[in-house]
PDB file of C-alpha atoms in Angstrom:
ATOM      1  CA  MET A  86    -136.589-143.555  -5.241  1.00  0.00           C
ATOM      2  CA  SER A  87    -139.800-145.511  -6.109  1.00  0.00           C
ATOM      3  CA  THR A  88    -142.480-144.331  -8.429  1.00  0.00           C
ATOM      4  CA  LEU A  89    -146.225-144.339  -9.125  1.00  0.00           C
ATOM      5  CA  THR A  90    -147.472-144.501 -12.648  1.00  0.00           C
ATOM      6  CA  VAL A  91    -150.738-142.833 -13.402  1.00  0.00           C
ATOM      7  CA  VAL A  92    -152.969-145.395 -15.088  1.00  0.00           C
ATOM      8  CA  GLN A  93    -156.348-143.577 -15.112  1.00  0.00           C
ATOM      9  CA  VAL A  94    -157.551-140.100 -14.115  1.00  0.00           C
ATOM     10  CA  GLY A  95    -161.302-139.272 -13.765  1.00  0.00           C
ATOM     11  CA  TYR A  96    -162.502-135.735 -13.129  1.00  0.00           C
ATOM     12  CA  GLY A  97    -159.237-134.218 -12.101  1.00  0.00           C
ATOM     13  CA  VAL A  98    -156.279-135.080  -9.810  1.00  0.00           C
ATOM     14  CA  THR A  99    -153.715-132.735  -8.380  1.00  0.00           C
ATOM     15  CA  THR A 100    -150.910-132.984  -5.909  1.00  0.00           C
ATOM     16  CA  GLN A 101    -151.379-131.056  -2.664  1.00  0.00           C
ATOM     17  CA  ASP A 102    -149.543-130.470   0.580  1.00  0.00           C
ATOM     18  CA  LEU A 103    -149.897-127.823   3.275  1.00  0.00           C
ATOM     19  CA  GLY A 104    -149.554-125.098   0.576  1.00  0.00           C
ATOM     20  CA  ARG A 105    -147.263-122.011   0.398  1.00  0.00           C
ATOM     21  CA  PRO A 106    -148.387-119.667   3.166  1.00  0.00           C
ATOM     22  CA  GLY A 107    -146.771-116.371   3.624  1.00  0.00           C
ATOM     23  CA  LEU A 108    -146.607-115.125  -0.034  1.00  0.00           C
ATOM     24  CA  SER A 109    -149.732-112.775   0.100  1.00  0.00           C
ATOM     25  CA  ASP A 110    -147.393-109.859  -0.441  1.00  0.00           C
ATOM     26  CA  MET A 111    -146.747-111.345  -3.835  1.00  0.00           C
ATOM     27  CA  GLY A 112    -150.423-111.802  -4.535  1.00  0.00           C
ATOM     28  CA  LEU A 113    -150.352-115.518  -3.922  1.00  0.00           C
ATOM     29  CA  GLY A 114    -152.726-117.464  -1.676  1.00  0.00           C
ATOM     30  CA  ALA A 115    -151.614-120.555   0.313  1.00  0.00           C
ATOM     31  CA  ALA A 116    -153.434-123.156  -1.832  1.00  0.00           C
ATOM     32  CA  GLY A 117    -152.795-126.676  -0.421  1.00  0.00           C
ATOM     33  CA  ALA A 118    -155.258-129.432   0.307  1.00  0.00           C
ATOM     34  CA  ALA A 119    -158.928-128.113   0.201  1.00  0.00           C
ATOM     35  CA  ASP A 120    -159.905-130.602   2.947  1.00  0.00           C
ATOM     36  CA  ARG A 121    -156.849-130.332   5.239  1.00  0.00           C
ATOM     37  CA  GLY A 122    -158.300-132.776   7.820  1.00  0.00           C
ATOM     38  CA  SER A 123    -158.595-135.605   5.268  1.00  0.00           C
ATOM     39  CA  ALA A 124    -155.237-134.915   3.839  1.00  0.00           C
ATOM     40  CA  ALA A 125    -153.603-134.934   7.247  1.00  0.00           C
ATOM     41  CA  LEU A 126    -155.429-138.104   8.241  1.00  0.00           C
ATOM     42  CA  ALA A 127    -154.198-139.911   5.059  1.00  0.00           C
ATOM     43  CA  ASN A 128    -150.629-138.926   5.915  1.00  0.00           C
ATOM     44  CA  ARG A 129    -150.951-140.035   9.484  1.00  0.00           C
ATOM     45  CA  MET A 130    -152.268-143.385   8.434  1.00  0.00           C
ATOM     46  CA  VAL A 131    -149.127-144.156   6.339  1.00  0.00           C
ATOM     47  CA  GLY A 132    -146.699-142.770   8.863  1.00  0.00           C
ATOM     48  CA  ASN A 133    -145.906-139.486   6.923  1.00  0.00           C
ATOM     49  CA  HIS A 134    -145.083-136.090   8.340  1.00  0.00           C
ATOM     50  CA  PRO A 135    -148.076-133.723   7.923  1.00  0.00           C
ATOM     51  CA  ASP A 136    -146.429-131.682   5.230  1.00  0.00           C
ATOM     52  CA  ALA A 137    -145.998-134.693   2.829  1.00  0.00           C
ATOM     53  CA  ALA A 138    -147.707-134.221  -0.536  1.00  0.00           C
ATOM     54  CA  VAL A 139    -150.796-136.363  -1.346  1.00  0.00           C
ATOM     55  CA  LEU A 140    -153.076-136.786  -4.403  1.00  0.00           C
ATOM     56  CA  GLU A 141    -156.353-134.803  -4.228  1.00  0.00           C
ATOM     57  CA  ALA A 142    -158.854-136.562  -6.601  1.00  0.00           C
ATOM     58  CA  LEU A 143    -162.105-134.893  -7.455  1.00  0.00           C
ATOM     59  CA  LEU A 144    -164.893-137.500  -7.025  1.00  0.00           C
ATOM     60  CA  GLY A 145    -162.150-140.051  -6.471  1.00  0.00           C
ATOM     61  CA  SER A 146    -161.761-141.939  -9.692  1.00  0.00           C
ATOM     62  CA  VAL A 147    -157.999-142.330  -9.996  1.00  0.00           C
ATOM     63  CA  THR A 148    -155.780-145.426 -10.697  1.00  0.00           C
ATOM     64  CA  VAL A 149    -151.982-145.609  -9.939  1.00  0.00           C
ATOM     65  CA  ARG A 150    -149.356-148.440 -10.277  1.00  0.00           C
ATOM     66  CA  THR A 151    -146.385-148.841  -7.940  1.00  0.00           C
ATOM     67  CA  ASP A 152    -143.073-150.213  -8.813  1.00  0.00           C
ATOM     68  CA  ALA A 153    -141.985-150.911  -5.126  1.00  0.00           C
ATOM     69  CA  TYR A 154    -143.333-152.067  -1.826  1.00  0.00           C
ATOM     70  CA  THR A 155    -145.242-149.219  -0.291  1.00  0.00           C
ATOM     71  CA  VAL A 156    -148.011-148.245   2.144  1.00  0.00           C
ATOM     72  CA  ALA A 157    -151.021-146.246   0.999  1.00  0.00           C
ATOM     73  CA  ALA A 158    -154.295-144.880   2.402  1.00  0.00           C
ATOM     74  CA  VAL A 159    -157.402-143.275   0.910  1.00  0.00           C
ATOM     75  CA  THR A 160    -159.446-140.738   2.922  1.00  0.00           C
ATOM     76  CA  GLY A 161    -161.940-137.955   2.285  1.00  0.00           C
ATOM     77  CA  ALA A 162    -164.894-138.836   0.038  1.00  0.00           C
ATOM     78  CA  PRO A 163    -166.005-142.454   0.585  1.00  0.00           C
ATOM     79  CA  CYS A 164    -164.850-144.402  -2.533  1.00  0.00           C
ATOM     80  CA  PRO A 165    -164.723-147.921  -3.601  1.00  0.00           C
ATOM     81  CA  VAL A 166    -161.073-149.129  -3.414  1.00  0.00           C
ATOM     82  CA  SER A 167    -159.349-152.224  -4.821  1.00  0.00           C
ATOM     83  CA  VAL A 168    -155.836-153.509  -5.361  1.00  0.00           C
ATOM     84  CA  GLU A 169    -154.974-155.519  -8.493  1.00  0.00           C
ATOM     85  CA  ARG A 170    -151.829-157.659  -8.355  1.00  0.00           C
ATOM     86  CA  ALA A 171    -149.388-157.792 -11.188  1.00  0.00           C
ATOM     87  CA  ASP A 172    -150.795-161.311 -12.105  1.00  0.00           C
ATOM     88  CA  GLY A 173    -154.333-159.921 -12.470  1.00  0.00           C
ATOM     89  CA  ARG A 174    -155.710-161.013  -9.137  1.00  0.00           C
ATOM     90  CA  VAL A 175    -157.878-158.401  -7.502  1.00  0.00           C
ATOM     91  CA  ARG A 176    -157.855-157.953  -3.698  1.00  0.00           C
ATOM     92  CA  GLY A 177    -160.729-156.133  -2.047  1.00  0.00           C
ATOM     93  CA  ALA A 178    -159.752-153.112  -0.089  1.00  0.00           C
ATOM     94  CA  ALA A 179    -161.448-149.967   1.434  1.00  0.00           C
ATOM     95  CA  ALA A 180    -161.075-146.306   2.074  1.00  0.00           C
ATOM     96  CA  TYR A 181    -159.781-145.488   5.580  1.00  0.00           C
ATOM     97  CA  GLU A 182    -157.669-148.672   5.550  1.00  0.00           C
ATOM     98  CA  VAL A 183    -153.890-148.936   5.589  1.00  0.00           C
ATOM     99  CA  LEU A 184    -153.018-150.666   2.391  1.00  0.00           C
ATOM    100  CA  LEU A 185    -149.759-152.687   1.788  1.00  0.00           C
ATOM    101  CA  LEU A 186    -148.822-152.620  -1.884  1.00  0.00           C
ATOM    102  CA  GLU A 187    -146.263-154.833  -3.623  1.00  0.00           C
ATOM    103  CA  PRO A 188    -144.218-153.959  -6.774  1.00  0.00           C
ATOM    104  CA  GLY A 189    -146.614-154.037  -9.775  1.00  0.00           C
ATOM    105  CA  ASP A 190    -149.726-153.546  -7.683  1.00  0.00           C
ATOM    106  CA  THR A 191    -152.413-151.224  -9.167  1.00  0.00           C
ATOM    107  CA  LEU A 192    -154.405-149.146  -6.674  1.00  0.00           C
ATOM    108  CA  ARG A 193    -157.821-148.286  -8.100  1.00  0.00           C
ATOM    109  CA  VAL A 194    -159.992-145.583  -6.384  1.00  0.00           C
ATOM    110  CA  GLY A 195    -163.484-145.677  -7.835  1.00  0.00           C
ATOM    111  CA  LEU A 196    -166.158-142.976  -8.204  1.00  0.00           C
ATOM    112  CA  ALA A 197    -167.008-141.342  -4.798  1.00  0.00           C
ATOM    113  CA  GLU A 198    -170.331-142.426  -3.348  1.00  0.00           C
ATOM    114  CA  ASP A 199    -170.782-139.204  -1.451  1.00  0.00           C
ATOM    115  CA  ARG A 200    -168.819-135.940  -0.967  1.00  0.00           C
ATOM    116  CA  LEU A 201    -166.403-134.417  -3.543  1.00  0.00           C
ATOM    117  CA  ARG A 202    -162.656-134.958  -2.773  1.00  0.00           C
ATOM    118  CA  ALA A 203    -160.762-138.110  -1.991  1.00  0.00           C
ATOM    119  CA  TYR A 204    -157.136-138.174  -0.750  1.00  0.00           C
ATOM    120  CA  VAL A 205    -154.416-140.742  -1.608  1.00  0.00           C
ATOM    121  CA  ALA A 206    -151.282-140.874   0.519  1.00  0.00           C
ATOM    122  CA  VAL A 207    -148.348-143.091   0.054  1.00  0.00           C
ATOM    123  CA  ARG A 208    -145.563-143.651   2.545  1.00  0.00           C
ATOM    124  CA  GLY A 209    -142.811-141.041   1.997  1.00  0.00           C
ATOM    125  CA  GLY A 210    -145.032-138.690   0.133  1.00  0.00           C
ATOM    126  CA  ILE A 211    -145.403-137.630  -3.549  1.00  0.00           C
ATOM    127  CA  ALA A 212    -142.073-136.041  -4.617  1.00  0.00           C
ATOM    128  CA  VAL A 213    -142.943-133.939  -7.629  1.00  0.00           C
ATOM    129  CA  GLU A 214    -140.936-130.726  -8.068  1.00  0.00           C
ATOM    130  CA  GLN A 215    -141.632-127.934  -5.644  1.00  0.00           C
ATOM    131  CA  VAL A 216    -142.691-124.536  -6.781  1.00  0.00           C
ATOM    132  CA  LEU A 217    -141.985-121.769  -4.336  1.00  0.00           C
ATOM    133  CA  GLY A 218    -141.598-124.261  -1.570  1.00  0.00           C
ATOM    134  CA  SER A 219    -144.776-126.308  -2.188  1.00  0.00           C
ATOM    135  CA  ARG A 220    -145.940-129.254  -4.227  1.00  0.00           C
ATOM    136  CA  SER A 221    -149.488-127.858  -4.376  1.00  0.00           C
ATOM    137  CA  TRP A 222    -151.322-126.953  -7.598  1.00  0.00           C
ATOM    138  CA  ASP A 223    -153.029-123.485  -7.208  1.00  0.00           C
ATOM    139  CA  SER A 224    -155.863-123.383  -9.662  1.00  0.00           C
ATOM    140  CA  LEU A 225    -156.425-119.622  -9.383  1.00  0.00           C
ATOM    141  CA  ALA A 226    -152.719-118.671  -9.938  1.00  0.00           C
ATOM    142  CA  GLN A 227    -152.105-121.573 -12.294  1.00  0.00           C
ATOM    143  CA  LEU A 228    -148.990-122.313 -10.292  1.00  0.00           C
ATOM    144  CA  GLY A 229    -147.449-125.515  -9.070  1.00  0.00           C
ATOM    145  CA  PRO A 230    -147.102-129.119 -10.332  1.00  0.00           C
ATOM    146  CA  ALA A 231    -149.653-129.498 -13.198  1.00  0.00           C
ATOM    147  CA  PRO A 232    -152.783-131.696 -12.670  1.00  0.00           C
ATOM    148  CA  LEU A 233    -152.060-135.310 -13.328  1.00  0.00           C
ATOM    149  CA  SER A 234    -152.422-137.009 -16.768  1.00  0.00           C
ATOM    150  CA  VAL A 235    -152.493-140.663 -17.734  1.00  0.00           C
ATOM    151  CA  GLY A 236    -148.897-141.846 -18.126  1.00  0.00           C
ATOM    152  CA  ASP A 237    -147.392-139.474 -15.607  1.00  0.00           C
ATOM    153  CA  VAL A 238    -144.654-141.031 -13.433  1.00  0.00           C
ATOM    154  CA  LEU A 239    -144.653-139.664  -9.856  1.00  0.00           C
ATOM    155  CA  PRO A 240    -141.491-140.067  -7.697  1.00  0.00           C
ATOM    156  CA  VAL A 241    -142.126-141.121  -4.102  1.00  0.00           C
ATOM    157  CA  MET A 242    -139.838-139.859  -1.367  1.00  0.00           C
ATOM    158  CA  PRO A 243    -138.155-142.556   0.860  1.00  0.00           C
ATOM    159  CA  ALA A 244    -139.671-142.710   4.271  1.00  0.00           C
ATOM    160  CA  SER A 245    -137.991-140.011   6.369  1.00  0.00           C
ATOM    161  CA  ASP A 246    -137.822-142.115   9.516  1.00  0.00           C
ATOM    162  CA  GLY A 247    -138.323-145.602  10.882  1.00  0.00           C
ATOM    163  CA  ALA A 248    -141.751-144.973  12.206  1.00  0.00           C
ATOM    164  CA  TRP A 249    -144.411-147.363  11.031  1.00  0.00           C
ATOM    165  CA  PRO A 250    -148.193-146.701  10.748  1.00  0.00           C
ATOM    166  CA  VAL A 251    -149.765-147.297  14.161  1.00  0.00           C
ATOM    167  CA  VAL A 252    -153.272-148.106  12.880  1.00  0.00           C
ATOM    168  CA  ASP A 253    -154.525-150.391  10.196  1.00  0.00           C
ATOM    169  CA  ALA A 254    -157.926-148.751   9.679  1.00  0.00           C
ATOM    170  CA  VAL A 255    -159.939-145.749  11.129  1.00  0.00           C
ATOM    171  CA  PRO A 256    -163.649-145.071  11.173  1.00  0.00           C
ATOM    172  CA  PRO A 257    -164.878-143.175   8.116  1.00  0.00           C
ATOM    173  CA  PRO A 258    -166.452-139.729   8.799  1.00  0.00           C
ATOM    174  CA  LEU A 259    -170.090-139.379   9.814  1.00  0.00           C
ATOM    175  CA  LEU A 260    -172.071-138.061   6.923  1.00  0.00           C
ATOM    176  CA  PRO A 261    -175.485-136.355   6.933  1.00  0.00           C
ATOM    177  CA  TRP A 262    -178.411-138.600   6.305  1.00  0.00           C
ATOM    178  CA  PRO A 263    -179.158-138.466   2.547  1.00  0.00           C
ATOM    179  CA  GLY A 264    -181.138-135.334   1.956  1.00  0.00           C
ATOM    180  CA  ASP A 265    -180.172-133.691   5.224  1.00  0.00           C
ATOM    181  CA  PRO A 266    -178.206-130.377   5.026  1.00  0.00           C
ATOM    182  CA  VAL A 267    -174.578-130.168   5.843  1.00  0.00           C
ATOM    183  CA  VAL A 268    -174.075-127.847   8.861  1.00  0.00           C
ATOM    184  CA  LEU A 269    -171.288-125.267   8.759  1.00  0.00           C
ATOM    185  CA  ASP A 270    -170.259-123.279  11.775  1.00  0.00           C
ATOM    186  CA  VAL A 271    -169.258-119.614  11.323  1.00  0.00           C
ATOM    187  CA  VAL A 272    -167.874-116.824  13.385  1.00  0.00           C
ATOM    188  CA  PRO A 273    -169.464-113.453  12.723  1.00  0.00           C
ATOM    189  CA  GLY A 274    -167.470-110.638  11.188  1.00  0.00           C
ATOM    190  CA  PRO A 275    -165.359-108.830  10.196  1.00  0.00           C
ATOM    191  CA  ARG A 276    -167.900-106.846   8.190  1.00  0.00           C
ATOM    192  CA  ASP A 277    -171.212-108.093   9.673  1.00  0.00           C
ATOM    193  CA  ASP A 278    -172.045-104.453  10.479  1.00  0.00           C
ATOM    194  CA  TRP A 279    -172.384-103.834   6.726  1.00  0.00           C
ATOM    195  CA  PHE A 280    -175.577-105.935   6.726  1.00  0.00           C
ATOM    196  CA  THR A 281    -179.002-105.270   8.028  1.00  0.00           C
ATOM    197  CA  PRO A 282    -179.800-106.257  11.667  1.00  0.00           C
ATOM    198  CA  GLY A 283    -181.619-109.362  10.519  1.00  0.00           C
ATOM    199  CA  TRP A 284    -178.609-110.916   8.744  1.00  0.00           C
ATOM    200  CA  ARG A 285    -178.136-113.654  11.315  1.00  0.00           C
ATOM    201  CA  THR A 286    -181.690-114.836  10.848  1.00  0.00           C
ATOM    202  CA  THR A 287    -181.267-114.753   7.074  1.00  0.00           C
ATOM    203  CA  LEU A 288    -178.035-116.644   7.250  1.00  0.00           C
ATOM    204  CA  THR A 289    -178.940-119.296   9.801  1.00  0.00           C
ATOM    205  CA  GLY A 290    -182.718-119.547   9.280  1.00  0.00           C
ATOM    206  CA  GLN A 291    -182.782-120.988   5.784  1.00  0.00           C
ATOM    207  CA  GLU A 292    -181.173-123.602   3.576  1.00  0.00           C
ATOM    208  CA  PHE A 293    -178.584-122.696   0.938  1.00  0.00           C
ATOM    209  CA  HIS A 294    -177.687-124.783  -2.093  1.00  0.00           C
ATOM    210  CA  VAL A 295    -174.318-125.232  -3.763  1.00  0.00           C
ATOM    211  CA  SER A 296    -174.076-123.759  -7.272  1.00  0.00           C
ATOM    212  CA  PRO A 297    -172.515-125.657 -10.212  1.00  0.00           C
ATOM    213  CA  ASP A 298    -169.854-122.972 -10.646  1.00  0.00           C
ATOM    214  CA  SER A 299    -168.152-123.854  -7.324  1.00  0.00           C
ATOM    215  CA  ASP A 300    -164.397-124.902  -7.376  1.00  0.00           C
ATOM    216  CA  ARG A 301    -161.301-124.909  -5.257  1.00  0.00           C
ATOM    217  CA  VAL A 302    -161.531-121.036  -5.197  1.00  0.00           C
ATOM    218  CA  GLY A 303    -164.841-121.074  -3.416  1.00  0.00           C
ATOM    219  CA  VAL A 304    -168.315-122.552  -2.851  1.00  0.00           C
ATOM    220  CA  ARG A 305    -170.934-120.465  -4.477  1.00  0.00           C
ATOM    221  CA  THR A 306    -174.415-120.636  -2.931  1.00  0.00           C
ATOM    222  CA  THR A 307    -177.977-119.711  -3.577  1.00  0.00           C
ATOM    223  CA  ALA A 308    -181.137-119.507  -1.320  1.00  0.00           C
ATOM    224  CA  ALA A 309    -184.546-118.149  -1.196  1.00  0.00           C
ATOM    225  CA  THR A 310    -183.698-114.937   0.610  1.00  0.00           C
ATOM    226  CA  PRO A 311    -180.497-112.909   0.048  1.00  0.00           C
ATOM    227  CA  LEU A 312    -178.498-111.116   2.681  1.00  0.00           C
ATOM    228  CA  LEU A 313    -179.312-107.361   2.596  1.00  0.00           C
ATOM    229  CA  ARG A 314    -176.665-104.683   2.849  1.00  0.00           C
ATOM    230  CA  ALA A 315    -177.062-101.774   5.295  1.00  0.00           C
ATOM    231  CA  VAL A 316    -173.976-100.102   3.962  1.00  0.00           C
ATOM    232  CA  THR A 317    -174.203 -99.723   0.184  1.00  0.00           C
ATOM    233  CA  ARG A 318    -170.918 -97.811  -0.604  1.00  0.00           C
ATOM    234  CA  GLU A 319    -168.070 -99.561  -2.136  1.00  0.00           C
ATOM    235  CA  LEU A 320    -165.619-101.359   0.067  1.00  0.00           C
ATOM    236  CA  PRO A 321    -161.924-100.941  -0.685  1.00  0.00           C
ATOM    237  CA  SER A 322    -160.202-104.229  -1.312  1.00  0.00           C
ATOM    238  CA  GLU A 323    -158.951-105.816   1.801  1.00  0.00           C
ATOM    239  CA  GLY A 324    -157.323-109.164   2.818  1.00  0.00           C
ATOM    240  CA  VAL A 325    -159.585-112.288   3.019  1.00  0.00           C
ATOM    241  CA  GLU A 326    -158.790-115.559   4.766  1.00  0.00           C
ATOM    242  CA  THR A 327    -159.690-119.100   3.904  1.00  0.00           C
ATOM    243  CA  GLY A 328    -163.264-119.738   5.118  1.00  0.00           C
ATOM    244  CA  SER A 329    -164.381-116.188   4.570  1.00  0.00           C
ATOM    245  CA  LEU A 330    -168.123-115.803   3.572  1.00  0.00           C
ATOM    246  CA  GLN A 331    -167.873-113.015   1.086  1.00  0.00           C
ATOM    247  CA  VAL A 332    -171.217-111.628  -0.072  1.00  0.00           C
ATOM    248  CA  PRO A 333    -171.362-110.176  -3.632  1.00  0.00           C
ATOM    249  CA  PRO A 334    -174.211-107.795  -4.616  1.00  0.00           C
ATOM    250  CA  ALA A 335    -176.670-110.643  -5.264  1.00  0.00           C
ATOM    251  CA  GLY A 336    -176.639-111.401  -1.520  1.00  0.00           C
ATOM    252  CA  PHE A 337    -175.592-114.996  -1.485  1.00  0.00           C
ATOM    253  CA  PRO A 338    -172.314-115.955   0.213  1.00  0.00           C
ATOM    254  CA  VAL A 339    -169.308-117.369  -1.536  1.00  0.00           C
ATOM    255  CA  LEU A 340    -167.343-119.668   0.847  1.00  0.00           C
ATOM    256  CA  PHE A 341    -163.623-119.141   0.076  1.00  0.00           C
ATOM    257  CA  LEU A 342    -161.567-122.395  -0.151  1.00  0.00           C
ATOM    258  CA  ALA A 343    -157.941-123.033  -0.526  1.00  0.00           C
ATOM    259  CA  ASP A 344    -157.294-121.253  -3.858  1.00  0.00           C
ATOM    260  CA  HIS A 345    -159.087-118.039  -2.946  1.00  0.00           C
ATOM    261  CA  PRO A 346    -157.633-114.640  -3.935  1.00  0.00           C
ATOM    262  CA  VAL A 347    -155.799-112.896  -1.133  1.00  0.00           C
ATOM    263  CA  THR A 348    -157.880-109.640  -1.363  1.00  0.00           C
ATOM    264  CA  GLY A 349    -161.548-108.974  -2.067  1.00  0.00           C
ATOM    265  CA  GLY A 350    -163.816-106.064  -2.517  1.00  0.00           C
ATOM    266  CA  TYR A 351    -167.052-107.391  -1.168  1.00  0.00           C
ATOM    267  CA  PRO A 352    -167.812-107.426   2.598  1.00  0.00           C
ATOM    268  CA  VAL A 353    -167.198-110.651   4.527  1.00  0.00           C
ATOM    269  CA  VAL A 354    -170.201-111.298   6.866  1.00  0.00           C
ATOM    270  CA  ALA A 355    -168.622-114.271   8.697  1.00  0.00           C
ATOM    271  CA  VAL A 356    -165.913-116.824   8.644  1.00  0.00           C
ATOM    272  CA  LEU A 357    -166.002-120.607   8.802  1.00  0.00           C
ATOM    273  CA  THR A 358    -164.388-122.512  11.531  1.00  0.00           C
ATOM    274  CA  PRO A 359    -161.409-124.695  10.361  1.00  0.00           C
ATOM    275  CA  GLU A 360    -163.461-127.888  10.633  1.00  0.00           C
ATOM    276  CA  SER A 361    -166.241-126.370   8.600  1.00  0.00           C
ATOM    277  CA  VAL A 362    -163.791-125.291   5.904  1.00  0.00           C
ATOM    278  CA  ASP A 363    -163.010-129.000   5.521  1.00  0.00           C
ATOM    279  CA  ARG A 364    -166.685-129.855   5.294  1.00  0.00           C
ATOM    280  CA  ALA A 365    -167.396-127.105   2.764  1.00  0.00           C
ATOM    281  CA  ALA A 366    -164.514-128.475   0.638  1.00  0.00           C
ATOM    282  CA  GLN A 367    -166.515-131.779   0.276  1.00  0.00           C
ATOM    283  CA  LEU A 368    -169.777-130.173  -0.886  1.00  0.00           C
ATOM    284  CA  ARG A 369    -171.026-131.152  -4.376  1.00  0.00           C
ATOM    285  CA  PRO A 370    -173.064-128.917  -6.667  1.00  0.00           C
ATOM    286  CA  GLY A 371    -176.744-129.228  -5.596  1.00  0.00           C
ATOM    287  CA  ASP A 372    -175.930-130.157  -2.041  1.00  0.00           C
ATOM    288  CA  THR A 373    -177.803-128.423   0.701  1.00  0.00           C
ATOM    289  CA  LEU A 374    -176.206-126.649   3.686  1.00  0.00           C
ATOM    290  CA  ARG A 375    -177.106-124.564   6.726  1.00  0.00           C
ATOM    291  CA  PHE A 376    -175.056-122.068   8.647  1.00  0.00           C
ATOM    292  CA  ARG A 377    -174.824-122.082  12.430  1.00  0.00           C
ATOM    293  CA  THR A 378    -173.125-119.179  14.397  1.00  0.00           C
ATOM    294  CA  ALA A 379    -170.379-120.466  16.673  1.00  0.00           C
ATOM    295  CA  ARG A 380    -170.965-117.448  19.023  1.00  0.00           C
TER     296      ARG A 380
END
């Protein structure tokens, strides 16, 4: 089994796969990659199965060295990428490109130019020890393989079949023009009737801003006008899903991401579409967003 050695870690790197669904009766959420689309694309680019573990790097900024021939790809937040050979020569590379690495090569992923989370996949997948059937770190439950530190040695699974990547590059995602808001689609409910009739106008008719205390649990927002409750009594705790827009008493939605709790006591006014969950996972503090009802 080949390995990757962690040479540098920036703002935080974890291993993530598809998570550990089905354990809500134990009080555990699924966790897994926050931007599932970007993680799946990275795996597809290197010929992995969708459930292979990848690295999720906050703001990019991670460096690893391989001891074997391998194939790698970087997706998610656009980052500068380079490959340094064992003899010190540096080869230019790019995100959203299939990278062929030789023994002793160092893959450097620089600081993200935009968005929040970059994903690094290597052929075969990261083979850190599973916890309850997953290699994902759950920041809320503090469960799973610990976040990476410099000097960690990560085993890499042998490729599970003979399939080879069928692309050498893919187009990067289309990003909003600088200063334009990110648009997130939502489906109303299940507790939209707990809000005043004008809640749709309040939700979709203004810009929201991402608060600094956002994390893998959820994206917290602020805006000029809060959503107003029509039903003011307490709501018994009930199950919540990834993408739920839970509205605490201040009236500004919290967008639940991969590490959200399995129950909540505030009403959920709407739920993000799966594609919008991925976009929400790439929002930085200070970013502007708008909501759009999908029906």
